């Protein structure tokens, strides 16, 4: 992979970014215990967001020639908060570009977007076993909730 020649910028993802977004998700899901990489599923999920902007936004960190990071913000409503909230997923920087502050830039951009659009809260799930990941989000103002995640997974058809 060539070295970055321009300062990466953050902007909304486009459908043309799909192949690179899928590659980032494949890398992310190969690191996570609860998920398995599946190119078809990842592409379908991304398409559902990119083709319907009222569902959420995907922001990418890009150079002139490649996407090196992403964050996925899904929109929903909280009756507890009385308004729109964000479920943040898929925060990832390409493994060759980590530890350069790019993850912090993506996260700061997501937080600023949420504030500007008057969202009431951002919720995320992070790996229970990753103290590093938890510390990263805590450094940006996230705190543990007394709520715990539970899920019901339906078999794929």
Tab-separated table of C-alpha atoms in Angstrom:
chain	number	residue	atom	x	y	z
A	1	UNK	CA	0.000	0.000	0.000
A	2	UNK	CA	1.508	3.391	-0.965
A	3	UNK	CA	2.242	5.996	1.697
A	4	UNK	CA	-0.342	8.705	2.304
A	5	UNK	CA	0.602	11.687	0.164
A	6	UNK	CA	-2.108	14.116	1.271
A	7	UNK	CA	-3.641	14.936	4.621
A	8	UNK	CA	-6.656	12.653	5.064
A	9	UNK	CA	-10.034	14.370	5.144
A	10	UNK	CA	-13.372	13.289	6.584
A	11	UNK	CA	-16.446	13.337	4.382
A	12	UNK	CA	-19.665	11.382	3.842
A	13	UNK	CA	-19.220	7.991	2.220
A	14	UNK	CA	-20.616	7.412	-1.245
A	15	UNK	CA	-21.751	4.276	-3.018
A	16	UNK	CA	-18.467	4.388	-4.955
A	17	UNK	CA	-16.655	3.782	-1.650
A	18	UNK	CA	-18.414	0.431	-1.217
A	19	UNK	CA	-15.482	-1.887	-2.084
A	20	UNK	CA	-13.150	-0.134	0.357
A	21	UNK	CA	-15.805	0.047	3.084
A	22	UNK	CA	-16.431	-3.678	2.748
A	23	UNK	CA	-12.691	-4.330	3.115
A	24	UNK	CA	-12.588	-2.248	6.306
A	25	UNK	CA	-15.566	-4.156	7.715
A	26	UNK	CA	-13.997	-7.482	6.810
A	27	UNK	CA	-10.934	-6.452	8.842
A	28	UNK	CA	-13.076	-5.206	11.740
A	29	UNK	CA	-15.264	-8.290	11.957
A	30	UNK	CA	-12.271	-10.601	11.812
A	31	UNK	CA	-11.100	-8.921	15.060
A	32	UNK	CA	-14.427	-9.083	16.921
A	33	UNK	CA	-15.672	-12.058	18.863
A	34	UNK	CA	-19.406	-11.564	18.187
A	35	UNK	CA	-19.231	-11.155	14.406
A	36	UNK	CA	-17.943	-13.025	11.387
A	37	UNK	CA	-16.837	-11.386	8.143
A	38	UNK	CA	-19.323	-11.949	5.328
A	39	UNK	CA	-18.735	-9.802	2.260
A	40	UNK	CA	-22.321	-10.163	0.982
A	41	UNK	CA	-23.877	-9.166	4.319
A	42	UNK	CA	-21.522	-6.255	4.828
A	43	UNK	CA	-22.202	-4.905	1.337
A	44	UNK	CA	-25.965	-5.264	1.786
A	45	UNK	CA	-25.879	-3.470	5.153
A	46	UNK	CA	-23.776	-0.622	3.793
A	47	UNK	CA	-26.067	-0.247	0.787
A	48	UNK	CA	-29.126	0.005	3.077
A	49	UNK	CA	-27.531	2.996	4.796
A	50	UNK	CA	-25.943	4.704	1.799
A	51	UNK	CA	-29.103	4.509	-0.323
A	52	UNK	CA	-31.375	5.766	2.490
A	53	UNK	CA	-29.672	8.727	4.247
A	54	UNK	CA	-32.554	9.029	6.720
A	55	UNK	CA	-31.298	5.761	8.258
A	56	UNK	CA	-27.863	7.098	9.088
A	57	UNK	CA	-24.537	8.417	7.864
A	58	UNK	CA	-21.256	6.772	7.153
A	59	UNK	CA	-18.276	9.088	7.354
A	60	UNK	CA	-14.965	8.103	5.844
A	61	UNK	CA	-11.425	9.258	6.368
A	62	UNK	CA	-9.911	9.416	2.908
A	63	UNK	CA	-6.856	10.469	1.019
A	64	UNK	CA	-6.951	11.270	-2.672
A	65	UNK	CA	-6.770	7.594	-3.516
A	66	UNK	CA	-8.124	5.475	-0.660
A	67	UNK	CA	-10.480	5.201	2.297
A	68	UNK	CA	-8.413	4.562	5.427
A	69	UNK	CA	-11.134	4.719	8.079
A	70	UNK	CA	-14.845	4.907	8.706
A	71	UNK	CA	-17.553	5.441	11.307
A	72	UNK	CA	-21.189	4.406	10.926
A	73	UNK	CA	-23.921	6.486	12.615
A	74	UNK	CA	-27.401	4.946	12.661
A	75	UNK	CA	-30.385	7.132	13.550
A	76	UNK	CA	-33.182	6.083	15.870
A	77	UNK	CA	-35.563	7.623	18.408
A	78	UNK	CA	-35.309	7.387	22.176
A	79	UNK	CA	-38.469	7.849	24.195
A	80	UNK	CA	-36.251	8.238	27.291
A	81	UNK	CA	-34.450	11.174	25.670
A	82	UNK	CA	-37.519	12.431	23.814
A	83	UNK	CA	-35.741	12.749	20.516
A	84	UNK	CA	-33.324	11.436	17.951
A	85	UNK	CA	-30.285	9.462	19.074
A	86	UNK	CA	-27.411	7.738	17.333
A	87	UNK	CA	-26.216	4.171	17.516
A	88	UNK	CA	-22.563	4.348	16.515
A	89	UNK	CA	-21.015	1.284	14.906
A	90	UNK	CA	-18.078	0.264	12.764
A	91	UNK	CA	-15.434	2.661	14.038
A	92	UNK	CA	-12.325	1.437	12.259
A	93	UNK	CA	-9.055	2.704	10.869
A	94	UNK	CA	-7.117	0.557	8.418
A	95	UNK	CA	-4.525	-1.478	10.381
A	96	UNK	CA	-1.622	0.160	8.516
A	97	UNK	CA	-2.795	3.640	9.535
A	98	UNK	CA	-3.518	3.168	13.250
A	99	UNK	CA	-1.891	5.080	16.107
A	100	UNK	CA	-1.756	8.310	14.117
A	101	UNK	CA	-4.802	10.033	15.636
A	102	UNK	CA	-7.142	9.107	12.796
A	103	UNK	CA	-9.593	7.230	15.021
A	104	UNK	CA	-9.834	10.273	17.289
A	105	UNK	CA	-10.482	12.493	14.275
A	106	UNK	CA	-13.306	10.230	13.088
A	107	UNK	CA	-14.836	10.067	16.554
A	108	UNK	CA	-14.588	13.833	17.075
A	109	UNK	CA	-16.273	14.351	13.693
A	110	UNK	CA	-19.108	11.979	14.645
A	111	UNK	CA	-19.627	13.768	17.968
A	112	UNK	CA	-19.637	17.190	16.301
A	113	UNK	CA	-22.115	15.959	13.664
A	114	UNK	CA	-24.427	14.700	16.429
A	115	UNK	CA	-24.232	18.016	18.285
A	116	UNK	CA	-24.846	20.100	15.158
A	117	UNK	CA	-27.900	18.007	14.243
A	118	UNK	CA	-29.272	18.131	17.829
A	119	UNK	CA	-29.123	14.420	18.518
A	120	UNK	CA	-29.648	13.690	22.209
A	121	UNK	CA	-27.188	10.834	22.701
A	122	UNK	CA	-24.678	8.542	21.035
A	123	UNK	CA	-24.625	4.911	22.127
A	124	UNK	CA	-22.022	2.392	21.094
A	125	UNK	CA	-21.029	-1.157	21.834
A	126	UNK	CA	-17.363	-1.888	22.367
A	127	UNK	CA	-15.617	-5.188	22.972
A	128	UNK	CA	-15.889	-6.227	26.613
A	129	UNK	CA	-12.392	-7.697	26.548
A	130	UNK	CA	-10.716	-4.660	24.960
A	131	UNK	CA	-9.550	-2.297	27.695
A	132	UNK	CA	-7.774	-0.269	25.006
A	133	UNK	CA	-11.006	0.278	23.079
A	134	UNK	CA	-12.920	1.217	26.224
A	135	UNK	CA	-10.194	3.675	27.259
A	136	UNK	CA	-10.252	5.244	23.788
A	137	UNK	CA	-13.986	5.949	23.978
A	138	UNK	CA	-13.805	7.079	27.622
A	139	UNK	CA	-11.130	9.605	26.630
A	140	UNK	CA	-13.714	11.121	24.282
A	141	UNK	CA	-16.409	11.432	26.948
A	142	UNK	CA	-18.204	8.088	26.696
A	143	UNK	CA	-19.056	6.346	29.958
A	144	UNK	CA	-20.276	2.915	30.948
A	145	UNK	CA	-24.023	2.467	31.194
A	146	UNK	CA	-25.867	0.387	33.743
A	147	UNK	CA	-27.661	-1.154	30.769
A	148	UNK	CA	-26.208	-4.333	29.267
A	149	UNK	CA	-26.603	-5.424	25.672
A	150	UNK	CA	-28.712	-8.467	24.873
A	151	UNK	CA	-29.627	-9.707	21.442
A	152	UNK	CA	-31.829	-12.117	19.600
A	153	UNK	CA	-30.279	-13.178	16.305
A	154	UNK	CA	-32.549	-14.549	13.594
A	155	UNK	CA	-31.226	-17.165	11.196
A	156	UNK	CA	-30.372	-15.852	7.751
A	157	UNK	CA	-32.777	-16.805	5.011
